Each structure stands twice: as C-alpha cells, then as structure tokens.
Amino acid sequence: MIIRVNPRDLSPNEPLAEALGRPVSGQEGLTDHTVVAHWPGLDYYTPFDEQQIWTSVEWAEHLDDPTWEHPFTASPHGDRRTIWHADVRLAPDDRDLTGPEWSEIAHRIARTAGIQRPGDDQGCRWIAVQAQPERLDLLANLIRPDGTWTAQPHRLLALLAAESRRIETELDLISPRTGGPDPDSAARRATPQANVADAATQLAGLLGQLADENTGPLSTVRGLVEHAAHRLGRLPHAHAQGSGHQLEWIARRLHGIQQDLDATVAALPTAPATPARPTPPPCRAAAAPVPPGARLAR
C-alpha cells in the first residue's frame, strides 16, 4: 500500500475528478459506496442523511464552502491553497477490500494526517472517495469552521508511511518494499539479515540528520531561501517580487525533499538494539595458603 500526498489546490473540482476518474457532474449522485468516510460534523450539517444523494458537484461545493466563508484565511506560510488531497493505492495482487475496511483505512489516515482528531466535531471538512479499483482518495479543506488553519504534523510523509505499514500488517496486504507480506511479520523476523539492517540503520541516521528540521543542512538552506524571498517580496520592483515568488517555490520544493527523506527513513529496515551485556561481579581475591605450623591471628 502506497500513500501519496498531492500538491494542495485552490478548488476541490480537479482533485475530486481525479479521485472519481471522470469529471465532476451535477447529474450523477454519489452513494455511500463511493464516499466511504467523511468528517464527523457532516451528520450535523446535513439532516436526514441527504448527503447520500448528493452529486459530485454538490460534494465539491461542500468541500469548498469554508474557503468562501473565510476568504482571507491562509497557511502559516501565506498559502491559500486550502484543498488537501492524498491517494492510497494497493498492489495489483492485493485482495479486494470491503466497504468497512476502506472506511477504516480512511479514518486512520485522516487521524495520522491531522485532518481528524478524536472528539473534535468542529474539525475541517474531509471525505474519502473509493471510486476506482485498488484506490482510495482523501480530500479535505484545511480551513476549520472557526476560520483557523488546520495544523498538520511536521513529518507527515514519515508518519503516513509508518501507518501504512501497520495497516498492511493488520489487513494482510502486500508491502511495496518486498512485494509480499509486511516484513515485520513473524516469518520474516525468523531470518533476519543483520548486516543489511545495520547498514540501513546507519543510513537512516545519516538521512535523518540531513532532513532534520532544527539542525539539518536542508532546513538551514530552506530558511535562507525563505528569508531572501521575504526580503525580495517587500521590494516595490515587479522583477524583485517575481523572483521572490520563485524563491518561495524553491523553498517549498526543499521542504518536499525533506518530507521525502523522512518517508525514506521510515521505510528503511532497522537493526534491533543490541542488549547491554551484564557487568560480571568483581572477582574475590583467593586467600593465601597458610604455611604448616603457622598460627592464625585472632
């Protein structure tokens, strides 16, 4: 199972069309067999389950409403692309999943991605669409009902990769790393490759240092680029502002590289920690032999 996070969009129309595999339409209703999961607040938003007969256009409008209600809300970086889109793809030889299984996957990914939090009925709007074989799409508007921006985890790709490995194990799905059952299964643990795991652990540490948000070199370069973009954006010259926007895109690509490195680190096999050897008790000196006829001191 592979989870891919797509670039955010200004409108849900294109992401929803990609999820459906066809253009959105005002004539075609989407049933609960297509929209397999959604944000908890939808049940209060639409009485009498009327969303069960919504068309794809109405679903797109539902996702787009917060953007119109809060047109000035932006991300911490000033980005107004509010529509978040991720897709999940199974291996061609995976078994067919049931509706409840697709729904379970959707809710787990939504929680991992920070777009749904347990007990939060005022979270951002999101839906999960299962319209194409071996594929699930999650779409969310990151603007919450109170007009604030939904905060997602920093190492999002790494968290999603780790969650996908757990889902594969629990639902007996094929792992893309091996082409077979998840390598964390008992059968694979019976024949470990210690040298490979040790090398992967060392590489994971190196890549983790490279992508570290606080001290990593990529983070330092990204910060310098963002600072330069901010300074250019404040200049009145049109060419300077255009260069500032270009630097903003470069900074975003650097951030994407950091996320890709985090996902790679999460997918690497790691060597089990070597248990510490117990410290042997101190040796007691042997008593010197007593010469014959000698008297012991009292």
PDB file of C-alpha atoms in Angstrom:
ATOM      1  CA  MET A   1       0.000   0.000   0.000  1.00  0.00           C
ATOM      2  CA  ILE A   2       1.386   3.378  -1.047  1.00  0.00           C
ATOM      3  CA  ILE A   3       0.138   6.736   0.259  1.00  0.00           C
ATOM      4  CA  ARG A   4       0.876   9.775  -1.891  1.00  0.00           C
ATOM      5  CA  VAL A   5       0.241  13.385  -0.838  1.00  0.00           C
ATOM      6  CA  ASN A   6      -0.551  15.586  -3.824  1.00  0.00           C
ATOM      7  CA  PRO A   7       0.123  19.341  -4.091  1.00  0.00           C
ATOM      8  CA  ARG A   8      -2.637  21.357  -2.466  1.00  0.00           C
ATOM      9  CA  ASP A   9      -5.209  23.020  -4.721  1.00  0.00           C
ATOM     10  CA  LEU A  10      -7.383  26.128  -4.691  1.00  0.00           C
ATOM     11  CA  SER A  11     -10.510  24.179  -5.678  1.00  0.00           C
ATOM     12  CA  PRO A  12     -11.725  20.623  -4.966  1.00  0.00           C
ATOM     13  CA  ASN A  13     -13.004  20.091  -8.515  1.00  0.00           C
ATOM     14  CA  GLU A  14      -9.836  18.711 -10.101  1.00  0.00           C
ATOM     15  CA  PRO A  15      -8.810  16.538  -7.109  1.00  0.00           C
ATOM     16  CA  LEU A  16     -12.338  15.110  -6.910  1.00  0.00           C
ATOM     17  CA  ALA A  17     -12.370  14.442 -10.666  1.00  0.00           C
ATOM     18  CA  GLU A  18      -9.036  12.639 -10.292  1.00  0.00           C
ATOM     19  CA  ALA A  19     -10.460  10.581  -7.440  1.00  0.00           C
ATOM     20  CA  LEU A  20     -13.542   9.643  -9.455  1.00  0.00           C
ATOM     21  CA  GLY A  21     -11.632   9.025 -12.673  1.00  0.00           C
ATOM     22  CA  ARG A  22     -14.110  11.274 -14.517  1.00  0.00           C
ATOM     23  CA  PRO A  23     -15.227  14.938 -14.423  1.00  0.00           C
ATOM     24  CA  VAL A  24     -17.487  16.088 -11.605  1.00  0.00           C
ATOM     25  CA  SER A  25     -21.119  16.144 -12.638  1.00  0.00           C
ATOM     26  CA  GLY A  26     -24.355  17.688 -11.447  1.00  0.00           C
ATOM     27  CA  GLN A  27     -26.324  14.713 -12.772  1.00  0.00           C
ATOM     28  CA  GLU A  28     -24.563  11.805 -11.051  1.00  0.00           C
ATOM     29  CA  GLY A  29     -25.224  11.054  -7.391  1.00  0.00           C
ATOM     30  CA  LEU A  30     -22.516   9.553  -5.198  1.00  0.00           C
ATOM     31  CA  THR A  31     -23.709   6.894  -2.781  1.00  0.00           C
ATOM     32  CA  ASP A  32     -22.166   5.709   0.474  1.00  0.00           C
ATOM     33  CA  HIS A  33     -20.432   3.016  -1.593  1.00  0.00           C
ATOM     34  CA  THR A  34     -18.381   5.800  -3.208  1.00  0.00           C
ATOM     35  CA  VAL A  35     -17.951   8.228  -0.303  1.00  0.00           C
ATOM     36  CA  VAL A  36     -16.882   5.611   2.239  1.00  0.00           C
ATOM     37  CA  ALA A  37     -15.954   8.019   5.073  1.00  0.00           C
ATOM     38  CA  HIS A  38     -16.248  11.690   5.988  1.00  0.00           C
ATOM     39  CA  TRP A  39     -15.719  14.203   8.787  1.00  0.00           C
ATOM     40  CA  PRO A  40     -17.923  13.640  11.873  1.00  0.00           C
ATOM     41  CA  GLY A  41     -19.574  17.067  11.651  1.00  0.00           C
ATOM     42  CA  LEU A  42     -21.277  16.172   8.366  1.00  0.00           C
ATOM     43  CA  ASP A  43     -24.007  14.278  10.238  1.00  0.00           C
ATOM     44  CA  TYR A  44     -24.968  17.530  11.992  1.00  0.00           C
ATOM     45  CA  TYR A  45     -24.514  19.644   8.894  1.00  0.00           C
ATOM     46  CA  THR A  46     -26.931  17.628   6.717  1.00  0.00           C
ATOM     47  CA  PRO A  47     -30.051  16.330   8.479  1.00  0.00           C
ATOM     48  CA  PHE A  48     -31.844  13.180   7.313  1.00  0.00           C
ATOM     49  CA  ASP A  49     -28.706  11.864   5.557  1.00  0.00           C
ATOM     50  CA  GLU A  50     -29.408  13.952   2.472  1.00  0.00           C
ATOM     51  CA  GLN A  51     -25.718  13.746   1.500  1.00  0.00           C
ATOM     52  CA  GLN A  52     -26.380  10.180   0.363  1.00  0.00           C
ATOM     53  CA  ILE A  53     -27.979  11.573  -2.794  1.00  0.00           C
ATOM     54  CA  TRP A  54     -25.551  14.452  -3.377  1.00  0.00           C
ATOM     55  CA  THR A  55     -23.998  14.755  -6.799  1.00  0.00           C
ATOM     56  CA  SER A  56     -20.254  15.080  -7.219  1.00  0.00           C
ATOM     57  CA  VAL A  57     -20.720  18.819  -7.846  1.00  0.00           C
ATOM     58  CA  GLU A  58     -22.522  19.150  -4.506  1.00  0.00           C
ATOM     59  CA  TRP A  59     -19.744  17.266  -2.733  1.00  0.00           C
ATOM     60  CA  ALA A  60     -17.199  19.640  -4.297  1.00  0.00           C
ATOM     61  CA  GLU A  61     -19.252  22.649  -3.188  1.00  0.00           C
ATOM     62  CA  HIS A  62     -19.461  21.196   0.321  1.00  0.00           C
ATOM     63  CA  LEU A  63     -15.667  20.967   0.494  1.00  0.00           C
ATOM     64  CA  ASP A  64     -15.262  24.443  -0.977  1.00  0.00           C
ATOM     65  CA  ASP A  65     -17.675  26.254   1.379  1.00  0.00           C
ATOM     66  CA  PRO A  66     -15.094  27.074   4.120  1.00  0.00           C
ATOM     67  CA  THR A  67     -12.877  28.797   1.548  1.00  0.00           C
ATOM     68  CA  TRP A  68     -15.735  31.120   0.588  1.00  0.00           C
ATOM     69  CA  GLU A  69     -16.754  31.688   4.200  1.00  0.00           C
ATOM     70  CA  HIS A  70     -13.192  32.592   5.266  1.00  0.00           C
ATOM     71  CA  PRO A  71     -11.553  34.011   2.126  1.00  0.00           C
ATOM     72  CA  PHE A  72      -8.626  35.592   3.995  1.00  0.00           C
ATOM     73  CA  THR A  73      -7.510  32.508   5.923  1.00  0.00           C
ATOM     74  CA  ALA A  74      -4.096  31.280   4.821  1.00  0.00           C
ATOM     75  CA  SER A  75      -1.470  28.787   5.926  1.00  0.00           C
ATOM     76  CA  PRO A  76       1.378  29.886   8.232  1.00  0.00           C
ATOM     77  CA  HIS A  77       3.409  30.452   5.045  1.00  0.00           C
ATOM     78  CA  GLY A  78       0.712  32.651   3.476  1.00  0.00           C
ATOM     79  CA  ASP A  79      -0.564  29.963   1.087  1.00  0.00           C
ATOM     80  CA  ARG A  80      -4.299  29.985   0.296  1.00  0.00           C
ATOM     81  CA  ARG A  81      -4.378  26.590  -1.412  1.00  0.00           C
ATOM     82  CA  THR A  82      -6.829  25.059   1.024  1.00  0.00           C
ATOM     83  CA  ILE A  83      -7.681  21.700  -0.589  1.00  0.00           C
ATOM     84  CA  TRP A  84      -5.531  18.825   0.688  1.00  0.00           C
ATOM     85  CA  HIS A  85      -5.535  15.615  -1.363  1.00  0.00           C
ATOM     86  CA  ALA A  86      -3.925  12.245  -0.697  1.00  0.00           C
ATOM     87  CA  ASP A  87      -4.453   8.956  -2.520  1.00  0.00           C
ATOM     88  CA  VAL A  88      -3.903   5.394  -1.356  1.00  0.00           C
ATOM     89  CA  ARG A  89      -3.053   2.680  -3.870  1.00  0.00           C
ATOM     90  CA  LEU A  90      -2.990  -1.046  -3.242  1.00  0.00           C
ATOM     91  CA  ALA A  91      -0.812  -3.559  -5.017  1.00  0.00           C
ATOM     92  CA  PRO A  92      -2.410  -5.185  -8.108  1.00  0.00           C
ATOM     93  CA  ASP A  93      -2.344  -8.604  -6.417  1.00  0.00           C
ATOM     94  CA  ASP A  94      -3.926  -7.406  -3.170  1.00  0.00           C
ATOM     95  CA  ARG A  95      -7.231  -8.884  -2.117  1.00  0.00           C
ATOM     96  CA  ASP A  96     -10.475  -6.945  -2.574  1.00  0.00           C
ATOM     97  CA  LEU A  97     -11.307  -4.862   0.460  1.00  0.00           C
ATOM     98  CA  THR A  98     -14.807  -4.411   1.864  1.00  0.00           C
ATOM     99  CA  GLY A  99     -16.509  -1.066   2.397  1.00  0.00           C
ATOM    100  CA  PRO A 100     -15.867  -1.080   6.171  1.00  0.00           C
ATOM    101  CA  GLU A 101     -12.183  -1.866   5.543  1.00  0.00           C
ATOM    102  CA  TRP A 102     -11.856   1.088   3.161  1.00  0.00           C
ATOM    103  CA  SER A 103     -13.611   3.260   5.760  1.00  0.00           C
ATOM    104  CA  GLU A 104     -11.216   2.095   8.485  1.00  0.00           C
ATOM    105  CA  ILE A 105      -8.202   2.929   6.293  1.00  0.00           C
ATOM    106  CA  ALA A 106      -9.667   6.373   5.553  1.00  0.00           C
ATOM    107  CA  HIS A 107     -10.230   7.252   9.209  1.00  0.00           C
ATOM    108  CA  ARG A 108      -6.758   6.076  10.224  1.00  0.00           C
ATOM    109  CA  ILE A 109      -5.083   8.119   7.508  1.00  0.00           C
ATOM    110  CA  ALA A 110      -7.214  11.148   8.388  1.00  0.00           C
ATOM    111  CA  ARG A 111      -6.116  10.910  12.024  1.00  0.00           C
ATOM    112  CA  THR A 112      -2.464  10.442  11.051  1.00  0.00           C
ATOM    113  CA  ALA A 113      -2.613  13.424   8.680  1.00  0.00           C
ATOM    114  CA  GLY A 114      -4.103  15.661  11.381  1.00  0.00           C
ATOM    115  CA  ILE A 115      -7.334  16.376   9.490  1.00  0.00           C
ATOM    116  CA  GLN A 116      -9.402  14.478  12.047  1.00  0.00           C
ATOM    117  CA  ARG A 117      -8.837  14.406  15.783  1.00  0.00           C
ATOM    118  CA  PRO A 118     -10.817  12.142  18.133  1.00  0.00           C
ATOM    119  CA  GLY A 119     -13.671  14.048  19.747  1.00  0.00           C
ATOM    120  CA  ASP A 120     -13.263  17.113  17.503  1.00  0.00           C
ATOM    121  CA  ASP A 121     -16.642  17.694  15.850  1.00  0.00           C
ATOM    122  CA  GLN A 122     -15.536  21.139  14.653  1.00  0.00           C
ATOM    123  CA  GLY A 123     -12.604  19.894  12.606  1.00  0.00           C
ATOM    124  CA  CYS A 124     -12.015  20.547   8.942  1.00  0.00           C
ATOM    125  CA  ARG A 125     -14.271  19.035   6.298  1.00  0.00           C
ATOM    126  CA  TRP A 126     -12.974  15.905   4.596  1.00  0.00           C
ATOM    127  CA  ILE A 127     -14.293  12.982   2.590  1.00  0.00           C
ATOM    128  CA  ALA A 128     -12.853   9.654   1.406  1.00  0.00           C
ATOM    129  CA  VAL A 129     -13.739   8.509  -2.107  1.00  0.00           C
ATOM    130  CA  GLN A 130     -13.395   4.908  -3.273  1.00  0.00           C
ATOM    131  CA  ALA A 131     -14.416   5.092  -6.915  1.00  0.00           C
ATOM    132  CA  GLN A 132     -11.592   3.269  -8.673  1.00  0.00           C
ATOM    133  CA  PRO A 133     -10.237  -0.263  -8.167  1.00  0.00           C
ATOM    134  CA  GLU A 134      -7.493  -0.613  -5.541  1.00  0.00           C
ATOM    135  CA  ARG A 135      -7.545   3.115  -4.826  1.00  0.00           C
ATOM    136  CA  LEU A 136      -8.812   5.453  -2.100  1.00  0.00           C
ATOM    137  CA  ASP A 137      -8.689   9.266  -2.189  1.00  0.00           C
ATOM    138  CA  LEU A 138      -8.943  11.646   0.765  1.00  0.00           C
ATOM    139  CA  LEU A 139      -9.887  15.274   0.155  1.00  0.00           C
ATOM    140  CA  ALA A 140     -10.012  17.921   2.887  1.00  0.00           C
ATOM    141  CA  ASN A 141     -10.417  21.657   3.238  1.00  0.00           C
ATOM    142  CA  LEU A 142      -7.806  22.732   5.774  1.00  0.00           C
ATOM    143  CA  ILE A 143      -9.899  25.692   6.982  1.00  0.00           C
ATOM    144  CA  ARG A 144     -11.780  24.851  10.184  1.00  0.00           C
ATOM    145  CA  PRO A 145     -15.287  26.212  10.939  1.00  0.00           C
ATOM    146  CA  ASP A 146     -13.802  28.912  13.194  1.00  0.00           C
ATOM    147  CA  GLY A 147     -11.651  30.201  10.319  1.00  0.00           C
ATOM    148  CA  THR A 148      -8.345  28.815  11.603  1.00  0.00           C
ATOM    149  CA  TRP A 149      -5.925  26.709   9.546  1.00  0.00           C
ATOM    150  CA  THR A 150      -5.623  23.013  10.361  1.00  0.00           C
ATOM    151  CA  ALA A 151      -2.168  22.209  11.728  1.00  0.00           C
ATOM    152  CA  GLN A 152      -0.743  19.008  10.254  1.00  0.00           C
ATOM    153  CA  PRO A 153       2.225  17.026  11.624  1.00  0.00           C
ATOM    154  CA  HIS A 154       5.653  18.188  10.509  1.00  0.00           C
ATOM    155  CA  ARG A 155       6.931  14.764   9.404  1.00  0.00           C
ATOM    156  CA  LEU A 156       3.682  13.930   7.656  1.00  0.00           C
ATOM    157  CA  LEU A 157       5.061  11.603   4.974  1.00  0.00           C
ATOM    158  CA  ALA A 158       7.074   9.613   7.504  1.00  0.00           C
ATOM    159  CA  LEU A 159       4.022   9.212   9.747  1.00  0.00           C
ATOM    160  CA  LEU A 160       1.844   8.143   6.812  1.00  0.00           C
ATOM    161  CA  ALA A 161       4.453   5.615   5.669  1.00  0.00           C
ATOM    162  CA  ALA A 162       4.650   4.117   9.159  1.00  0.00           C
ATOM    163  CA  GLU A 163       0.854   3.955   9.429  1.00  0.00           C
ATOM    164  CA  SER A 164       0.600   2.254   6.031  1.00  0.00           C
ATOM    165  CA  ARG A 165       2.990  -0.471   7.241  1.00  0.00           C
ATOM    166  CA  ARG A 166       0.746  -1.073  10.275  1.00  0.00           C
ATOM    167  CA  ILE A 167      -2.372  -1.208   8.097  1.00  0.00           C
ATOM    168  CA  GLU A 168      -0.690  -3.710   5.771  1.00  0.00           C
ATOM    169  CA  THR A 169       0.104  -5.966   8.705  1.00  0.00           C
ATOM    170  CA  GLU A 170      -3.382  -5.810  10.207  1.00  0.00           C
ATOM    171  CA  LEU A 171      -5.270  -6.234   6.915  1.00  0.00           C
ATOM    172  CA  ASP A 172      -2.825  -8.738   5.386  1.00  0.00           C
ATOM    173  CA  LEU A 173      -1.917  -6.514   2.439  1.00  0.00           C
ATOM    174  CA  ILE A 174       1.165  -6.566   0.235  1.00  0.00           C
ATOM    175  CA  SER A 175       4.027  -4.267   1.173  1.00  0.00           C
ATOM    176  CA  PRO A 176       5.591  -2.301  -1.725  1.00  0.00           C
ATOM    177  CA  ARG A 177       9.041  -2.786  -0.207  1.00  0.00           C
ATOM    178  CA  THR A 178       9.065  -6.551  -0.577  1.00  0.00           C
ATOM    179  CA  GLY A 179       6.243  -7.498  -2.944  1.00  0.00           C
ATOM    180  CA  GLY A 180       4.920  -9.788  -0.212  1.00  0.00           C
ATOM    181  CA  PRO A 181       3.527  -9.632   3.307  1.00  0.00           C
ATOM    182  CA  ASP A 182       4.820  -6.918   5.560  1.00  0.00           C
ATOM    183  CA  PRO A 183       8.429  -7.617   6.591  1.00  0.00           C
ATOM    184  CA  ASP A 184       7.505  -7.124  10.229  1.00  0.00           C
ATOM    185  CA  SER A 185       5.688 -10.454  10.206  1.00  0.00           C
ATOM    186  CA  ALA A 186       6.980 -13.318  12.320  1.00  0.00           C
ATOM    187  CA  ALA A 187       8.058 -15.318   9.280  1.00  0.00           C
ATOM    188  CA  ARG A 188      10.428 -12.592   8.119  1.00  0.00           C
ATOM    189  CA  ARG A 189      11.768 -11.953  11.561  1.00  0.00           C
ATOM    190  CA  ALA A 190      12.815 -15.612  11.697  1.00  0.00           C
ATOM    191  CA  THR A 191      15.522 -14.989   9.071  1.00  0.00           C
ATOM    192  CA  PRO A 192      16.934 -11.512   9.802  1.00  0.00           C
ATOM    193  CA  GLN A 193      19.734 -10.053   7.737  1.00  0.00           C
ATOM    194  CA  ALA A 194      21.788  -8.333  10.403  1.00  0.00           C
ATOM    195  CA  ASN A 195      24.341  -6.758   8.105  1.00  0.00           C
ATOM    196  CA  VAL A 196      21.654  -5.191   5.878  1.00  0.00           C
ATOM    197  CA  ALA A 197      19.735  -3.902   8.883  1.00  0.00           C
ATOM    198  CA  ASP A 198      22.885  -2.415  10.411  1.00  0.00           C
ATOM    199  CA  ALA A 199      23.749  -0.594   7.184  1.00  0.00           C
ATOM    200  CA  ALA A 200      20.159   0.627   6.827  1.00  0.00           C
ATOM    201  CA  THR A 201      20.199   1.899  10.403  1.00  0.00           C
ATOM    202  CA  GLN A 202      23.368   3.894   9.742  1.00  0.00           C
ATOM    203  CA  LEU A 203      21.913   5.324   6.535  1.00  0.00           C
ATOM    204  CA  ALA A 204      18.658   6.174   8.321  1.00  0.00           C
ATOM    205  CA  GLY A 205      20.611   8.145  10.895  1.00  0.00           C
ATOM    206  CA  LEU A 206      22.515   9.990   8.180  1.00  0.00           C
ATOM    207  CA  LEU A 207      19.377  10.837   6.192  1.00  0.00           C
ATOM    208  CA  GLY A 208      17.567  11.842   9.366  1.00  0.00           C
ATOM    209  CA  GLN A 209      20.336  14.314  10.203  1.00  0.00           C
ATOM    210  CA  LEU A 210      20.204  15.668   6.656  1.00  0.00           C
ATOM    211  CA  ALA A 211      16.448  16.311   6.827  1.00  0.00           C
ATOM    212  CA  ASP A 212      16.240  17.374  10.473  1.00  0.00           C
ATOM    213  CA  GLU A 213      14.039  20.452  10.762  1.00  0.00           C
ATOM    214  CA  ASN A 214      16.058  22.059  13.554  1.00  0.00           C
ATOM    215  CA  THR A 215      19.710  21.382  12.728  1.00  0.00           C
ATOM    216  CA  GLY A 216      19.744  19.752   9.274  1.00  0.00           C
ATOM    217  CA  PRO A 217      21.533  21.462   6.378  1.00  0.00           C
ATOM    218  CA  LEU A 218      18.433  21.353   4.173  1.00  0.00           C
ATOM    219  CA  SER A 219      16.493  23.204   6.843  1.00  0.00           C
ATOM    220  CA  THR A 220      19.224  25.836   7.013  1.00  0.00           C
ATOM    221  CA  VAL A 221      19.214  26.312   3.237  1.00  0.00           C
ATOM    222  CA  ARG A 222      15.414  26.477   3.186  1.00  0.00           C
ATOM    223  CA  GLY A 223      15.427  29.126   5.902  1.00  0.00           C
ATOM    224  CA  LEU A 224      17.907  31.265   3.964  1.00  0.00           C
ATOM    225  CA  VAL A 225      15.840  30.934   0.776  1.00  0.00           C
ATOM    226  CA  GLU A 226      12.631  31.857   2.615  1.00  0.00           C
ATOM    227  CA  HIS A 227      14.362  34.866   4.169  1.00  0.00           C
ATOM    228  CA  ALA A 228      15.588  36.022   0.755  1.00  0.00           C
ATOM    229  CA  ALA A 229      12.090  35.534  -0.705  1.00  0.00           C
ATOM    230  CA  HIS A 230      10.581  37.604   2.098  1.00  0.00           C
ATOM    231  CA  ARG A 231      13.029  40.463   1.549  1.00  0.00           C
ATOM    232  CA  LEU A 232      12.511  40.453  -2.230  1.00  0.00           C
ATOM    233  CA  GLY A 233       8.740  40.372  -1.776  1.00  0.00           C
ATOM    234  CA  ARG A 234       8.897  43.655   0.181  1.00  0.00           C
ATOM    235  CA  LEU A 235      10.661  45.495  -2.637  1.00  0.00           C
ATOM    236  CA  PRO A 236       8.390  47.562  -4.928  1.00  0.00           C
ATOM    237  CA  HIS A 237      10.078  46.400  -8.149  1.00  0.00           C
ATOM    238  CA  ALA A 238       7.987  43.880 -10.138  1.00  0.00           C
ATOM    239  CA  HIS A 239      11.005  41.768 -11.104  1.00  0.00           C
ATOM    240  CA  ALA A 240      12.042  41.536  -7.444  1.00  0.00           C
ATOM    241  CA  GLN A 241       8.578  40.330  -6.434  1.00  0.00           C
ATOM    242  CA  GLY A 242       8.607  37.765  -9.227  1.00  0.00           C
ATOM    243  CA  SER A 243      11.973  36.482  -8.031  1.00  0.00           C
ATOM    244  CA  GLY A 244      10.577  36.355  -4.510  1.00  0.00           C
ATOM    245  CA  HIS A 245       7.722  34.097  -5.649  1.00  0.00           C
ATOM    246  CA  GLN A 246      10.226  31.885  -7.460  1.00  0.00           C
ATOM    247  CA  LEU A 247      12.275  31.549  -4.275  1.00  0.00           C
ATOM    248  CA  GLU A 248       9.101  30.620  -2.368  1.00  0.00           C
ATOM    249  CA  TRP A 249       8.563  27.727  -4.764  1.00  0.00           C
ATOM    250  CA  ILE A 250      12.182  26.666  -4.328  1.00  0.00           C
ATOM    251  CA  ALA A 251      11.690  26.670  -0.549  1.00  0.00           C
ATOM    252  CA  ARG A 252       8.581  24.512  -0.927  1.00  0.00           C
ATOM    253  CA  ARG A 253      10.476  22.047  -3.087  1.00  0.00           C
ATOM    254  CA  LEU A 254      13.192  21.873  -0.445  1.00  0.00           C
ATOM    255  CA  HIS A 255      10.530  21.163   2.153  1.00  0.00           C
ATOM    256  CA  GLY A 256       9.164  18.428  -0.098  1.00  0.00           C
ATOM    257  CA  ILE A 257      12.637  16.889  -0.317  1.00  0.00           C
ATOM    258  CA  GLN A 258      12.826  16.888   3.488  1.00  0.00           C
ATOM    259  CA  GLN A 259       9.479  15.093   3.654  1.00  0.00           C
ATOM    260  CA  ASP A 260      10.593  12.559   1.036  1.00  0.00           C
ATOM    261  CA  LEU A 261      13.742  11.865   3.060  1.00  0.00           C
ATOM    262  CA  ASP A 262      11.647  11.405   6.202  1.00  0.00           C
ATOM    263  CA  ALA A 263       9.448   8.899   4.364  1.00  0.00           C
ATOM    264  CA  THR A 264      12.513   7.045   3.098  1.00  0.00           C
ATOM    265  CA  VAL A 265      13.921   6.842   6.624  1.00  0.00           C
ATOM    266  CA  ALA A 266      10.620   5.492   7.929  1.00  0.00           C
ATOM    267  CA  ALA A 267      10.618   2.782   5.239  1.00  0.00           C
ATOM    268  CA  LEU A 268      14.164   1.556   5.897  1.00  0.00           C
ATOM    269  CA  PRO A 269      14.568  -1.632   7.959  1.00  0.00           C
ATOM    270  CA  THR A 270      16.348  -1.009  11.207  1.00  0.00           C
ATOM    271  CA  ALA A 271      18.582  -3.291  13.224  1.00  0.00           C
ATOM    272  CA  PRO A 272      17.314  -4.308  16.656  1.00  0.00           C
ATOM    273  CA  ALA A 273      19.142  -2.702  19.523  1.00  0.00           C
ATOM    274  CA  THR A 274      21.922  -4.854  20.933  1.00  0.00           C
ATOM    275  CA  PRO A 275      21.183  -5.604  24.585  1.00  0.00           C
ATOM    276  CA  ALA A 276      23.836  -4.480  27.002  1.00  0.00           C
ATOM    277  CA  ARG A 277      25.918  -7.245  28.476  1.00  0.00           C
ATOM    278  CA  PRO A 278      25.583  -7.623  32.231  1.00  0.00           C
ATOM    279  CA  THR A 279      28.625  -6.484  34.186  1.00  0.00           C
ATOM    280  CA  PRO A 280      30.298  -9.509  35.795  1.00  0.00           C
ATOM    281  CA  PRO A 281      30.643  -9.366  39.585  1.00  0.00           C
ATOM    282  CA  PRO A 282      34.094  -8.371  40.857  1.00  0.00           C
ATOM    283  CA  CYS A 283      36.457 -11.264  41.427  1.00  0.00           C
ATOM    284  CA  ARG A 284      37.286 -12.003  45.017  1.00  0.00           C
ATOM    285  CA  ALA A 285      40.956 -12.494  45.727  1.00  0.00           C
ATOM    286  CA  ALA A 286      41.828 -16.012  46.774  1.00  0.00           C
ATOM    287  CA  ALA A 287      43.115 -16.388  50.327  1.00  0.00           C
ATOM    288  CA  ALA A 288      46.840 -17.081  50.572  1.00  0.00           C
ATOM    289  CA  PRO A 289      47.667 -20.614  51.776  1.00  0.00           C
ATOM    290  CA  VAL A 290      48.592 -20.876  55.425  1.00  0.00           C
ATOM    291  CA  PRO A 291      52.073 -22.338  55.936  1.00  0.00           C
ATOM    292  CA  PRO A 292      52.187 -25.510  58.017  1.00  0.00           C
ATOM    293  CA  GLY A 293      52.535 -24.780  61.708  1.00  0.00           C
ATOM    294  CA  ALA A 294      51.637 -21.095  61.364  1.00  0.00           C
ATOM    295  CA  ARG A 295      49.211 -19.628  63.878  1.00  0.00           C
ATOM    296  CA  LEU A 296      46.209 -17.568  62.643  1.00  0.00           C
ATOM    297  CA  ALA A 297      45.871 -14.068  64.015  1.00  0.00           C
ATOM    298  CA  ARG A 298      42.814 -13.572  66.167  1.00  0.00           C
TER     299      ARG A 298
END
